[in-house]
PDB file of C-alpha atoms and ligand atoms in Angstrom:
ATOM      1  CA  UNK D  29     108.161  97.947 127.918  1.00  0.00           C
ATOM      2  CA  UNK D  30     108.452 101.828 127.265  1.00  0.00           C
ATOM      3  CA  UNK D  31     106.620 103.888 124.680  1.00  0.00           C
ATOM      4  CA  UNK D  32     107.783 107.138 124.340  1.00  0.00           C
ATOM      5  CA  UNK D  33     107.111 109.794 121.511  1.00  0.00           C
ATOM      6  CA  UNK D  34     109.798 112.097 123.062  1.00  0.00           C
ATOM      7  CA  UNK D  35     113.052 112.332 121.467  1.00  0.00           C
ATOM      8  CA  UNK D  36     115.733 113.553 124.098  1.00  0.00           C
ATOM      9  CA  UNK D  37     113.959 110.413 126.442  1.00  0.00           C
ATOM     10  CA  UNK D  38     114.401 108.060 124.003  1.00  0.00           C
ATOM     11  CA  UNK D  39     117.770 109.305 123.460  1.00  0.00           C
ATOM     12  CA  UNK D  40     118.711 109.524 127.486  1.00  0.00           C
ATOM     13  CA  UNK D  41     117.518 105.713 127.807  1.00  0.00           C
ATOM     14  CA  UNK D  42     119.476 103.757 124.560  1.00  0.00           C
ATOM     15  CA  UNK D  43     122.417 106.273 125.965  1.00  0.00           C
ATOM     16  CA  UNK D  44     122.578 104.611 129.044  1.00  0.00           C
ATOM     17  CA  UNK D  45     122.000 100.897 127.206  1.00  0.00           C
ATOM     18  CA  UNK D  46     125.041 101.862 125.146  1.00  0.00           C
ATOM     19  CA  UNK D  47     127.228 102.853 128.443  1.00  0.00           C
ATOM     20  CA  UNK D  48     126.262  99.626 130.042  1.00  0.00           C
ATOM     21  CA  UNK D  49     127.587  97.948 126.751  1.00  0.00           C
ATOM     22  CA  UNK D  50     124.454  96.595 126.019  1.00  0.00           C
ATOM     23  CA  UNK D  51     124.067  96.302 122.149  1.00  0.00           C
ATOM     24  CA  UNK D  52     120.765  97.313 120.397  1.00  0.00           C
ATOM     25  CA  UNK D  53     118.873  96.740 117.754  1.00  0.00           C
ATOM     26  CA  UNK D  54     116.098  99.327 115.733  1.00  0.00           C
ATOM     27  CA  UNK D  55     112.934  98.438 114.028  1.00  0.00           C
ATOM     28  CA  UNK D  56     111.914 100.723 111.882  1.00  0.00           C
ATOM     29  CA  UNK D  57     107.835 100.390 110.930  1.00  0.00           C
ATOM     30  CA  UNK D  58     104.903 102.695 110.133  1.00  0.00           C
ATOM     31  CA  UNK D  59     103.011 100.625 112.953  1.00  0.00           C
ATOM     32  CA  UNK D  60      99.921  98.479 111.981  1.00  0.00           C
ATOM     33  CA  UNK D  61     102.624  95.092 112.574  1.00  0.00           C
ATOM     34  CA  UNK D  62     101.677  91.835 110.975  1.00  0.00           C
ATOM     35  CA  UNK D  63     103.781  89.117 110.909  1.00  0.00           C
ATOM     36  CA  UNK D  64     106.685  90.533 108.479  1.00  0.00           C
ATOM     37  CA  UNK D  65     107.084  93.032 110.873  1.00  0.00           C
ATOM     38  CA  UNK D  66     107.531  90.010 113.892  1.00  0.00           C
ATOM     39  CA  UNK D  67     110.119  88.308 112.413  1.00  0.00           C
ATOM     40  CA  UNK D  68     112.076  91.529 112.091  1.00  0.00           C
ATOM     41  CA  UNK D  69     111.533  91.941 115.787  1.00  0.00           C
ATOM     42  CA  UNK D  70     111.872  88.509 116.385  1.00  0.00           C
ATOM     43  CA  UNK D  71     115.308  88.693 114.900  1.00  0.00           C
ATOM     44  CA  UNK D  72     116.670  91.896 116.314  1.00  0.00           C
ATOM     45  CA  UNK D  73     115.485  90.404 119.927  1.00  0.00           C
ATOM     46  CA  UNK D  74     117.805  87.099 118.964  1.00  0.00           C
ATOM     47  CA  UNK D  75     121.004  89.307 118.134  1.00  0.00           C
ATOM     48  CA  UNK D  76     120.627  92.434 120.540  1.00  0.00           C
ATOM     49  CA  UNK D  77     120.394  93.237 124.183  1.00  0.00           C
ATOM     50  CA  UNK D  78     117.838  95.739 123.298  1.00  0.00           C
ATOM     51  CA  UNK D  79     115.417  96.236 120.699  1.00  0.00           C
ATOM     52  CA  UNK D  80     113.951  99.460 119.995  1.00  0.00           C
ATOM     53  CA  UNK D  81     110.625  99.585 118.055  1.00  0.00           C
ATOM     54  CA  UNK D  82     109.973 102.735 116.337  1.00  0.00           C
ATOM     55  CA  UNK D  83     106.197 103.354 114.914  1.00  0.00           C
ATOM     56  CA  UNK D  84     105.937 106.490 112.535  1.00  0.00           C
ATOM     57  CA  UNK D  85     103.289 106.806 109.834  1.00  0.00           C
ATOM     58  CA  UNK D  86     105.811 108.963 108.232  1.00  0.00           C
ATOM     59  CA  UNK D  87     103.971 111.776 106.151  1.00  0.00           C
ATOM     60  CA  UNK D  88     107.255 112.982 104.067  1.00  0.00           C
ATOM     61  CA  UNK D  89     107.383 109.435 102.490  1.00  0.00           C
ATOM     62  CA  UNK D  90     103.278 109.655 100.989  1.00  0.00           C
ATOM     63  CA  UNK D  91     102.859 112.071  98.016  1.00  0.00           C
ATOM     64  CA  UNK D  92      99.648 114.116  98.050  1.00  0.00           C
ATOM     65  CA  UNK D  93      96.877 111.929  96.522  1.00  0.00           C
ATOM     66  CA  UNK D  94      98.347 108.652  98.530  1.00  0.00           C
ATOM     67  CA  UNK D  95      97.143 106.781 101.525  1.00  0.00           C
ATOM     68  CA  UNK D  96      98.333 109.326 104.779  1.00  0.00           C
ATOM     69  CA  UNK D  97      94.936 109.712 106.098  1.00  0.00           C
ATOM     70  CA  UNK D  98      93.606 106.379 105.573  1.00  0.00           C
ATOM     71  CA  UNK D  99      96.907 104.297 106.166  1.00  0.00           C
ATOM     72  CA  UNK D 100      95.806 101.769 109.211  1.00  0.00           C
ATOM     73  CA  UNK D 101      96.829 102.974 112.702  1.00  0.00           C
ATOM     74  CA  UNK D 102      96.400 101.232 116.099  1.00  0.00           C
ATOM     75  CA  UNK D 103      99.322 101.377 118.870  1.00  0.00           C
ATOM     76  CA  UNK D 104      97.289  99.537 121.541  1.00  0.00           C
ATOM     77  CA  UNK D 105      97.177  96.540 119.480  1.00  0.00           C
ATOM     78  CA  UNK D 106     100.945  97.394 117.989  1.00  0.00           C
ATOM     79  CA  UNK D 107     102.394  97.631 121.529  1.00  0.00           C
ATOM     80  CA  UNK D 108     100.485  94.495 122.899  1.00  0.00           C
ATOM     81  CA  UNK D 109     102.131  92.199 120.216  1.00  0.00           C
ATOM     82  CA  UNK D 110     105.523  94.331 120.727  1.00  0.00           C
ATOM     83  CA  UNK D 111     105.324  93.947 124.415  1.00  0.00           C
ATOM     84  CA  UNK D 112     104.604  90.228 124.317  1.00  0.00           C
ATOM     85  CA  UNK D 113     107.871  89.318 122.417  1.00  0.00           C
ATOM     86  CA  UNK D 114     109.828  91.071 123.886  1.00  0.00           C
ATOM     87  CA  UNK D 115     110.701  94.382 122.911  1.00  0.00           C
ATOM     88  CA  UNK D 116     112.024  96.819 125.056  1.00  0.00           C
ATOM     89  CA  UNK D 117     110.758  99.931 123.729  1.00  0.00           C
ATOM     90  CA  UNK D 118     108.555 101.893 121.593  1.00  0.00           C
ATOM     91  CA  UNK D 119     109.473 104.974 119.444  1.00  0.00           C
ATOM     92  CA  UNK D 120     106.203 106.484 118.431  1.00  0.00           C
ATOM     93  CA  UNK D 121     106.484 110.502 117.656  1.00  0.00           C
ATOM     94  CA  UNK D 122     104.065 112.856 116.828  1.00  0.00           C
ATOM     95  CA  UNK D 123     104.370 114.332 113.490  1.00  0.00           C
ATOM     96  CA  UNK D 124     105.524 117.745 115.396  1.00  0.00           C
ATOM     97  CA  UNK D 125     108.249 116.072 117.287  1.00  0.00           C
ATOM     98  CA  UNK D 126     109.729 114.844 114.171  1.00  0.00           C
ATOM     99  CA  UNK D 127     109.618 117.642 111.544  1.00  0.00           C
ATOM    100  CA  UNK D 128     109.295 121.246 113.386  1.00  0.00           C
ATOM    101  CA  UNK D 129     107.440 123.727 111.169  1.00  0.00           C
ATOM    102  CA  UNK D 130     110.589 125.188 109.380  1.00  0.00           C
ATOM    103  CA  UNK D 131     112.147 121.882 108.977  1.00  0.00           C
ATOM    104  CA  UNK D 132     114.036 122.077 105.294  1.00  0.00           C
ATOM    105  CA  UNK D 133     116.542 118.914 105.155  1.00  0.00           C
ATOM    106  CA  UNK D 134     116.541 116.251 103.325  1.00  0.00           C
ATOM    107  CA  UNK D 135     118.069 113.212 103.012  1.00  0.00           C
ATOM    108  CA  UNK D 136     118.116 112.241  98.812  1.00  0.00           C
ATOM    109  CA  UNK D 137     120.340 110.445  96.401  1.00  0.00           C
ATOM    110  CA  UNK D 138     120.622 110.114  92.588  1.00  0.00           C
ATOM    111  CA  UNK D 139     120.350 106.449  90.935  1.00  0.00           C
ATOM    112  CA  UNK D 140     118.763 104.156  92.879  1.00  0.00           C
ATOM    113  CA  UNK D 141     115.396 106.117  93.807  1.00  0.00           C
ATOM    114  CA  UNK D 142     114.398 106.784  90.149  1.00  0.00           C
ATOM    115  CA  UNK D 143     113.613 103.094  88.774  1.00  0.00           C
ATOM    116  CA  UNK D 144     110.350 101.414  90.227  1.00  0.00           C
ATOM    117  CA  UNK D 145     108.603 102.672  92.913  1.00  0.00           C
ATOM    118  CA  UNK D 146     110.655 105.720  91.981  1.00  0.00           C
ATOM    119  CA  UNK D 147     108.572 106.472  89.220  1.00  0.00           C
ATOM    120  CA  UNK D 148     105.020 106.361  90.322  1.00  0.00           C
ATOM    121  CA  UNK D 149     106.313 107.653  93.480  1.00  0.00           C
ATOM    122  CA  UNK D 150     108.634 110.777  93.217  1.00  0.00           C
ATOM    123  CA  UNK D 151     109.022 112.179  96.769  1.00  0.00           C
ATOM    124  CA  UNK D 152     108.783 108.929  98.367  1.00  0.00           C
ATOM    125  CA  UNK D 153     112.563 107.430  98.835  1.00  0.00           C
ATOM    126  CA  UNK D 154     113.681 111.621 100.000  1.00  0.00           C
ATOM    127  CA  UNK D 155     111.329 110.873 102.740  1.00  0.00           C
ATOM    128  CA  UNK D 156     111.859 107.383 103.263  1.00  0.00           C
ATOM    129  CA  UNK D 157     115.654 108.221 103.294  1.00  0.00           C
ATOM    130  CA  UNK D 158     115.371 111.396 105.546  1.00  0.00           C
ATOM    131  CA  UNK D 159     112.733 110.039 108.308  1.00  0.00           C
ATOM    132  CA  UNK D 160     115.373 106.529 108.359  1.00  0.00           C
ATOM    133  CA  UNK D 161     118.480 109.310 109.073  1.00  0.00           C
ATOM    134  CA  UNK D 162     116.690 110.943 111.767  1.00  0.00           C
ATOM    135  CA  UNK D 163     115.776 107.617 113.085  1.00  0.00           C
ATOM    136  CA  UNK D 164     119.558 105.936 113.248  1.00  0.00           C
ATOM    137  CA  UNK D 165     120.080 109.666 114.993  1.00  0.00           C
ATOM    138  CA  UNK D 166     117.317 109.367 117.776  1.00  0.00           C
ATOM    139  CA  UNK D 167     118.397 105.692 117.998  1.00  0.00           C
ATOM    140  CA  UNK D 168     122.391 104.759 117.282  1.00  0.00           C
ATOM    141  CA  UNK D 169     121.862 100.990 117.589  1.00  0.00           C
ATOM    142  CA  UNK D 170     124.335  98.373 116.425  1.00  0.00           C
ATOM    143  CA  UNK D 171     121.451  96.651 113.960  1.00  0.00           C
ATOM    144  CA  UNK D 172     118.399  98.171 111.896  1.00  0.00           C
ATOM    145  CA  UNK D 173     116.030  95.728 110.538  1.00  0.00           C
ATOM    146  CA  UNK D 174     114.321  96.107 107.165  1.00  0.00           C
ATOM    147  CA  UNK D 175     112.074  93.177 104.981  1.00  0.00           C
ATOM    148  CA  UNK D 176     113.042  92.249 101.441  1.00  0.00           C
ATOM    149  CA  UNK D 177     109.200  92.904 100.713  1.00  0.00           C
ATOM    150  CA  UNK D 178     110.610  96.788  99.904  1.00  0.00           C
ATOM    151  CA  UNK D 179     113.503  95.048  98.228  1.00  0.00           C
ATOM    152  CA  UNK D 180     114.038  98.839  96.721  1.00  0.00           C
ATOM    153  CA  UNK D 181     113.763 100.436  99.955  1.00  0.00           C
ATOM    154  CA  UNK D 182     116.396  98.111 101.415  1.00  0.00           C
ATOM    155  CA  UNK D 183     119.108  98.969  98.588  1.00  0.00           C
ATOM    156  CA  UNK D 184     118.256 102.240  99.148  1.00  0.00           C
ATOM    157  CA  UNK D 185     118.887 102.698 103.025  1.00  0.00           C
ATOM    158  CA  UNK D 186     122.323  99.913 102.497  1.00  0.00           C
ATOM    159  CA  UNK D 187     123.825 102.258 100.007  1.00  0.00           C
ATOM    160  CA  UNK D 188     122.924 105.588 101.852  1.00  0.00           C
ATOM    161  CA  UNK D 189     124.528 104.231 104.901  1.00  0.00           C
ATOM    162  CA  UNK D 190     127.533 103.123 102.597  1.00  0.00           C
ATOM    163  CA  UNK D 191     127.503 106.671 101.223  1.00  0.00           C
ATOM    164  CA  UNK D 192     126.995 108.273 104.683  1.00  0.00           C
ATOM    165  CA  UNK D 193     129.555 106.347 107.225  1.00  0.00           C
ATOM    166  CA  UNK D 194     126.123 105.650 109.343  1.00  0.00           C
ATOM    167  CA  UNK D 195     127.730 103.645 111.940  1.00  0.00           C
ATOM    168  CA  UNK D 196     124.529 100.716 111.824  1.00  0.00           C
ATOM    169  CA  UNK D 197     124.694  97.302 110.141  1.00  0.00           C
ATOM    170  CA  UNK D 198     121.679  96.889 107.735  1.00  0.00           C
ATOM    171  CA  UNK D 199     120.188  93.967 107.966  1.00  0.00           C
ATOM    172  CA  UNK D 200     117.837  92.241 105.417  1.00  0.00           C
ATOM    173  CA  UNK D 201     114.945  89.919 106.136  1.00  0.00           C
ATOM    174  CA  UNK D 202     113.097  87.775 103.975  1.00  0.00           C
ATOM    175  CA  UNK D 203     109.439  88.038 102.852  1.00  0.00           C
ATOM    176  CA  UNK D 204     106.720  86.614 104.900  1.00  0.00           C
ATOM    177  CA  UNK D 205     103.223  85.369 103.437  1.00  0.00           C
ATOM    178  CA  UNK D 206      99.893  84.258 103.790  1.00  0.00           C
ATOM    179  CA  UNK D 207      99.349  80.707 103.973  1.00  0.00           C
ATOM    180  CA  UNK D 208      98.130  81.192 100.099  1.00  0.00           C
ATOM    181  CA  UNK D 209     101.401  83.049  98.967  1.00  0.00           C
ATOM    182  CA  UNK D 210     100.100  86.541  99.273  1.00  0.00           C
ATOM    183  CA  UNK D 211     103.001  88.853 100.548  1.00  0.00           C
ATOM    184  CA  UNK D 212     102.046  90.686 104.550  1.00  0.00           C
ATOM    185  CA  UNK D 213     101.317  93.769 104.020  1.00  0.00           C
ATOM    186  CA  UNK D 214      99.585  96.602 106.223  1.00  0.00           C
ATOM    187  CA  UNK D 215      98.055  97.696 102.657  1.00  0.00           C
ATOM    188  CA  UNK D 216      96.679  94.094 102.551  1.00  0.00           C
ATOM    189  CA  UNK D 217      93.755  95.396 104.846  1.00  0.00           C
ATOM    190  CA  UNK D 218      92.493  97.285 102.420  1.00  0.00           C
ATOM    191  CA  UNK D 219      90.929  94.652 100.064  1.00  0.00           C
ATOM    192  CA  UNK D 220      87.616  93.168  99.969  1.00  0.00           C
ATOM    193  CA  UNK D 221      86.776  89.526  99.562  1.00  0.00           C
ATOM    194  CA  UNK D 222      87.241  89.682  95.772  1.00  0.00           C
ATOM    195  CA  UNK D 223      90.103  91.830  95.640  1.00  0.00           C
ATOM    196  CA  UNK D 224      92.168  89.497  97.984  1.00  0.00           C
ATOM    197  CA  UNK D 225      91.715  86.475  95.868  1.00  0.00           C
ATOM    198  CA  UNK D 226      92.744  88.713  92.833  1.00  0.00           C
ATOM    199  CA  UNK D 227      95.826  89.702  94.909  1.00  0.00           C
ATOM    200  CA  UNK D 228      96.838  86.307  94.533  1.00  0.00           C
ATOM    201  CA  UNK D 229      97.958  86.972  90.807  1.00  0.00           C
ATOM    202  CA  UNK D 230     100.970  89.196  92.224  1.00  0.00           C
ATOM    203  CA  UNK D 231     102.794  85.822  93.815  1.00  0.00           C
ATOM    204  CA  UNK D 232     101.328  83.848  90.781  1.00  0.00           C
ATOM    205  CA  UNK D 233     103.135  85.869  88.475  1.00  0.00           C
ATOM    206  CA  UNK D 234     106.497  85.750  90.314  1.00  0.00           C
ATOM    207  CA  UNK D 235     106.361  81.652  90.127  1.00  0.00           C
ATOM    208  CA  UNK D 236     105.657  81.783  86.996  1.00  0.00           C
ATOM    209  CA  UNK D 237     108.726  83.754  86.267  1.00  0.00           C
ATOM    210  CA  UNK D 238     110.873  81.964  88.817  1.00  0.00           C
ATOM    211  CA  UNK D 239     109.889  78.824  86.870  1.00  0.00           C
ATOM    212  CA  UNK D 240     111.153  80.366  83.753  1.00  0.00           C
ATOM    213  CA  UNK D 241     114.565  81.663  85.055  1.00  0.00           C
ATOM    214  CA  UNK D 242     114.653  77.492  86.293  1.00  0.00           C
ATOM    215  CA  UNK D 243     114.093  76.395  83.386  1.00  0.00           C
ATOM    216  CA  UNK D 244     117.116  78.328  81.292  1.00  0.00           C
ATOM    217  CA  UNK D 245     115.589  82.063  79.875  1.00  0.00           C
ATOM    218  CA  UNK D 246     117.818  84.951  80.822  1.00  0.00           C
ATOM    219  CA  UNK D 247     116.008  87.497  79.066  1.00  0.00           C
ATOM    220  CA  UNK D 248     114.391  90.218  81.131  1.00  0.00           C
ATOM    221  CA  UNK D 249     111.888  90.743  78.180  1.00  0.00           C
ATOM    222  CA  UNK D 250     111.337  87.238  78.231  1.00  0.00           C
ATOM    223  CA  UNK D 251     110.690  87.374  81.672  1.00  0.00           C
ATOM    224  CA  UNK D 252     108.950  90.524  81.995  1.00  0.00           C
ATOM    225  CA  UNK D 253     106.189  89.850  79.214  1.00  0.00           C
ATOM    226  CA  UNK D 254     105.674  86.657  81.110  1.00  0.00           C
ATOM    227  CA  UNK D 255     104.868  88.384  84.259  1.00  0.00           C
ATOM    228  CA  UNK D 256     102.635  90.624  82.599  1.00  0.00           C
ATOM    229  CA  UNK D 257     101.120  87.578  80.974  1.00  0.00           C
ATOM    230  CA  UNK D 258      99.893  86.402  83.905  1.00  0.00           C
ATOM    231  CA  UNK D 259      99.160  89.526  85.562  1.00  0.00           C
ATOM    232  CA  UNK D 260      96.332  90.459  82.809  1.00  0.00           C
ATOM    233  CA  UNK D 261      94.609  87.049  83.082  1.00  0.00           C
ATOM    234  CA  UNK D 262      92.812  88.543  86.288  1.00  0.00           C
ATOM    235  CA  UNK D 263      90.475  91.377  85.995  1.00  0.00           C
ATOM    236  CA  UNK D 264      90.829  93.152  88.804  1.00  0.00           C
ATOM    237  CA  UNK D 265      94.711  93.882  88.399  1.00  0.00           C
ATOM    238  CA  UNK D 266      96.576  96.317  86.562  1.00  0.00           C
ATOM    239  CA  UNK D 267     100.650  96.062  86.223  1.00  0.00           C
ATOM    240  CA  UNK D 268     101.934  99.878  87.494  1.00  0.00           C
ATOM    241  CA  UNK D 269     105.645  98.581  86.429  1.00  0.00           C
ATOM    242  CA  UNK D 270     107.238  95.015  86.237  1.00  0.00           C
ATOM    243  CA  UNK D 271     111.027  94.872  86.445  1.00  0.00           C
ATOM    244  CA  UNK D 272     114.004  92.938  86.275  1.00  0.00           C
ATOM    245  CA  UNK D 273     116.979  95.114  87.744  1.00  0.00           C
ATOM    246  CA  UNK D 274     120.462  94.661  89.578  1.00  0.00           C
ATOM    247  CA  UNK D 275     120.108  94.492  93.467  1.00  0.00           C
ATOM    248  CA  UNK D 276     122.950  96.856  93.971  1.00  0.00           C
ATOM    249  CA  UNK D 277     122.069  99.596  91.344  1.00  0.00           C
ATOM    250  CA  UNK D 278     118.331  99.126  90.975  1.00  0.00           C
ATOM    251  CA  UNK D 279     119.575  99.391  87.045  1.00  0.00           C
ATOM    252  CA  UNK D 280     117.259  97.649  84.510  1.00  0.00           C
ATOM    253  CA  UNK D 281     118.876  94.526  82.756  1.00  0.00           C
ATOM    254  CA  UNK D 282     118.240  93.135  79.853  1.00  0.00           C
ATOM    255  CA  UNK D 283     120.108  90.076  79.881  1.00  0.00           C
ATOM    256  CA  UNK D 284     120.289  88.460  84.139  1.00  0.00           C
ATOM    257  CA  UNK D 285     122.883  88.180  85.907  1.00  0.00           C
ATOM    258  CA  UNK D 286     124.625  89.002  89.139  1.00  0.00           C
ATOM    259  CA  UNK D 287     122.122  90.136  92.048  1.00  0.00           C
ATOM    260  CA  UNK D 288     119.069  90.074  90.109  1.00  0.00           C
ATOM    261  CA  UNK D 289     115.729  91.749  91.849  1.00  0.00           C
ATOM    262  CA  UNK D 290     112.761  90.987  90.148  1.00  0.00           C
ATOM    263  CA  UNK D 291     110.394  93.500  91.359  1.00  0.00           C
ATOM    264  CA  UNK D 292     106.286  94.043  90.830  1.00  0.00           C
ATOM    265  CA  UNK D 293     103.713  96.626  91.682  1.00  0.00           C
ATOM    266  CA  UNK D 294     100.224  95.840  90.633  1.00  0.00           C
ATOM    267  CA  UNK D 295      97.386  98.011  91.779  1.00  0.00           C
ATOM    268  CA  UNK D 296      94.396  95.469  92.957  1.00  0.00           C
ATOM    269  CA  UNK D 297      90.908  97.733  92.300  1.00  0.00           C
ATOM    270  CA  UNK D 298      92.824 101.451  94.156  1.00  0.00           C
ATOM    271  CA  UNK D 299      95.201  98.935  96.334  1.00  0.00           C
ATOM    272  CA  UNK D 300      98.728  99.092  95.238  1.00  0.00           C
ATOM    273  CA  UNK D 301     100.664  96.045  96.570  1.00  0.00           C
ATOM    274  CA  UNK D 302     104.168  95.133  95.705  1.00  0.00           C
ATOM    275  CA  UNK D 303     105.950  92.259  95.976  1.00  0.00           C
ATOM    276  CA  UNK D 304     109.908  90.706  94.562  1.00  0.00           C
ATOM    277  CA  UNK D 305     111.841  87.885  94.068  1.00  0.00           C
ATOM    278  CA  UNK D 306     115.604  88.264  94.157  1.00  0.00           C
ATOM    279  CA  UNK D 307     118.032  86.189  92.886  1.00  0.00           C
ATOM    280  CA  UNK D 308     121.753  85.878  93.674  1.00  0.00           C
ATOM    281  CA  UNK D 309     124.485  85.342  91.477  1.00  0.00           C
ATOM    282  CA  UNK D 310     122.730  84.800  88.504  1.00  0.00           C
ATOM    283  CA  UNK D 311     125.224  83.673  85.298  1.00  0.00           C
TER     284      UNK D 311
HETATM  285  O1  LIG V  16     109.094 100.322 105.475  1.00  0.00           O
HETATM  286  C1  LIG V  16     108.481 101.148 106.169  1.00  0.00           C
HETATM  287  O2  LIG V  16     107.546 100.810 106.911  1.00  0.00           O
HETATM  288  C2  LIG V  16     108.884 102.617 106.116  1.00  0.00           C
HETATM  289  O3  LIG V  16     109.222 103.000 104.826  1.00  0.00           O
HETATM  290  C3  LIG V  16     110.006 102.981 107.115  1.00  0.00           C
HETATM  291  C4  LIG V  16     111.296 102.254 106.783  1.00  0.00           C
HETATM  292  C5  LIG V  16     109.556 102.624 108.525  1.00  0.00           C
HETATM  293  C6  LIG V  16     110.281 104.473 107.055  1.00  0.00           C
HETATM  294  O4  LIG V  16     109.154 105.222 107.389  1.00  0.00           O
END
């Protein structure tokens, strides 16, 4: 397996994949891979010839007082678990190689960024949407792999490649979780014994409001004040937003239906975690 942070190799090697007709598929991840982050891989590996692994903690995607610094790093570990299932390379850039001092383009849309994570959040889809561009650049595969887990995220980079004639399929993968329910997340590492069982409430809360959808309410108040509900019965967690919104449009409902995303982000003690449920077809 190669790891390269140089962008005209990378680019010489998935060139010659692509005139050998081999088909590829991308990876996108800030590193730090748990198991969400396999079964992307794992995926990509079962519908490409090659799979290309790119590992950027991505500093135009954190806003000032957020989690750059301290967001968990280690590419000996990342590239033994990469290397063991199979993946053929690794993209993993300096900062410098990516964004050159006078580097002034961006990558933004209107709509779909300002709802959730949006709000709390304001420069983080430009650079989310701008680092993803570059990436499908560096690397023109046939596939790029996202999770559900940023259900907002993956609306996001579907519609900009809609918007943009990108010439990649986007392809969405479910949410994987801890034997007790609690969504993978690199961000999980930072909670202490007490703050992990309180994370708990964040899947708690979603059953609870998947029950209620079950069980006939349509309402997003309905469902929303029931999330919150549950979400204040535990100390150590604090709702930052709770929403019920259309897949497509990331536009809040009030009554569901259609491509419903039920979407959460609950700060844990100084740990914001997020997780979804989404629901298709809803009438
Ligand atoms: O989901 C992530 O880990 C990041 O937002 C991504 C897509 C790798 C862009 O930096």
């Amino acid at each position: 397996m190669k790891i390269s942070g140089n962008i005209k190799e990378v680019r010489d090697i998935v060139k010659e994949w692509k005139q050998q007709g081999l088909s590829i598929g991308l990876v996108p991840t800030m590193g730090y891979l748990h198991e969400g982050h396999l079964s992307l891989m794992e995926r990509a590996i079962k519908e490409n010839d090659r799979v290309v692994v790119s590992i950027f903690v991505n500093p135009m995607q954190f806003g000032p007082t957020e989690d750059l610094a301290s967001y968990p790093r280690d590419l000996d570990r990342d590239a033994a678990l990469c290397e063991k299932i199979g993946v053929s390379m690794i993209f993993h850039p300096e900062p410098s190689e990516m964004y050159a001092d006078d580097f002034c383009s961006y990558v933004d849309m209107s709509g779909l960024t300002e709802e959730l994570c949006g709000k709390s959040r304001p420069v983080h889809f430009r650079g989310v949407q701008t680092v993803v561009s570059k990436l499908f650049h560096i690397v023109p595969a046939n596939r790029a792999y996202f999770g559900q887990k940023d259900a907002q995220q993956l609306a996001i980079i579907r519609r900009m490649v809609r918007d943009l004639n990108f010439d990649i399929e986007i392809i969405g993968c479910p949410i994987i979780r801890e034997e007790d329910g609690l969504a993978k997340s690199s961000r999980n590492t930072y909670l202490n014994t007490e703050e992990r069982n309180a994370a708990l409430i964040l899947n708690k809360s979603l059953t609870n409001a998947k029950n209620l959808i079950a069980s006939g309410e349509r309402s997003a108040k309905q469902i929303k004040d029931c999330i919150q509900e549950t979400i204040m019965a535990e100390p150590l967690a604090k709702a930052d937003y709770i929403e019920v919104v259309n897949f497509d449009t990331i536009k809040p409902l009030e009554k569901l239906n259609g491509n419903v995303l039920v979407a959460i982000a609950v700060f844990i003690g100084k740990t914001r975690l997020i997780d979804n449920f989404i629901l298709e077809n809803v009438n």
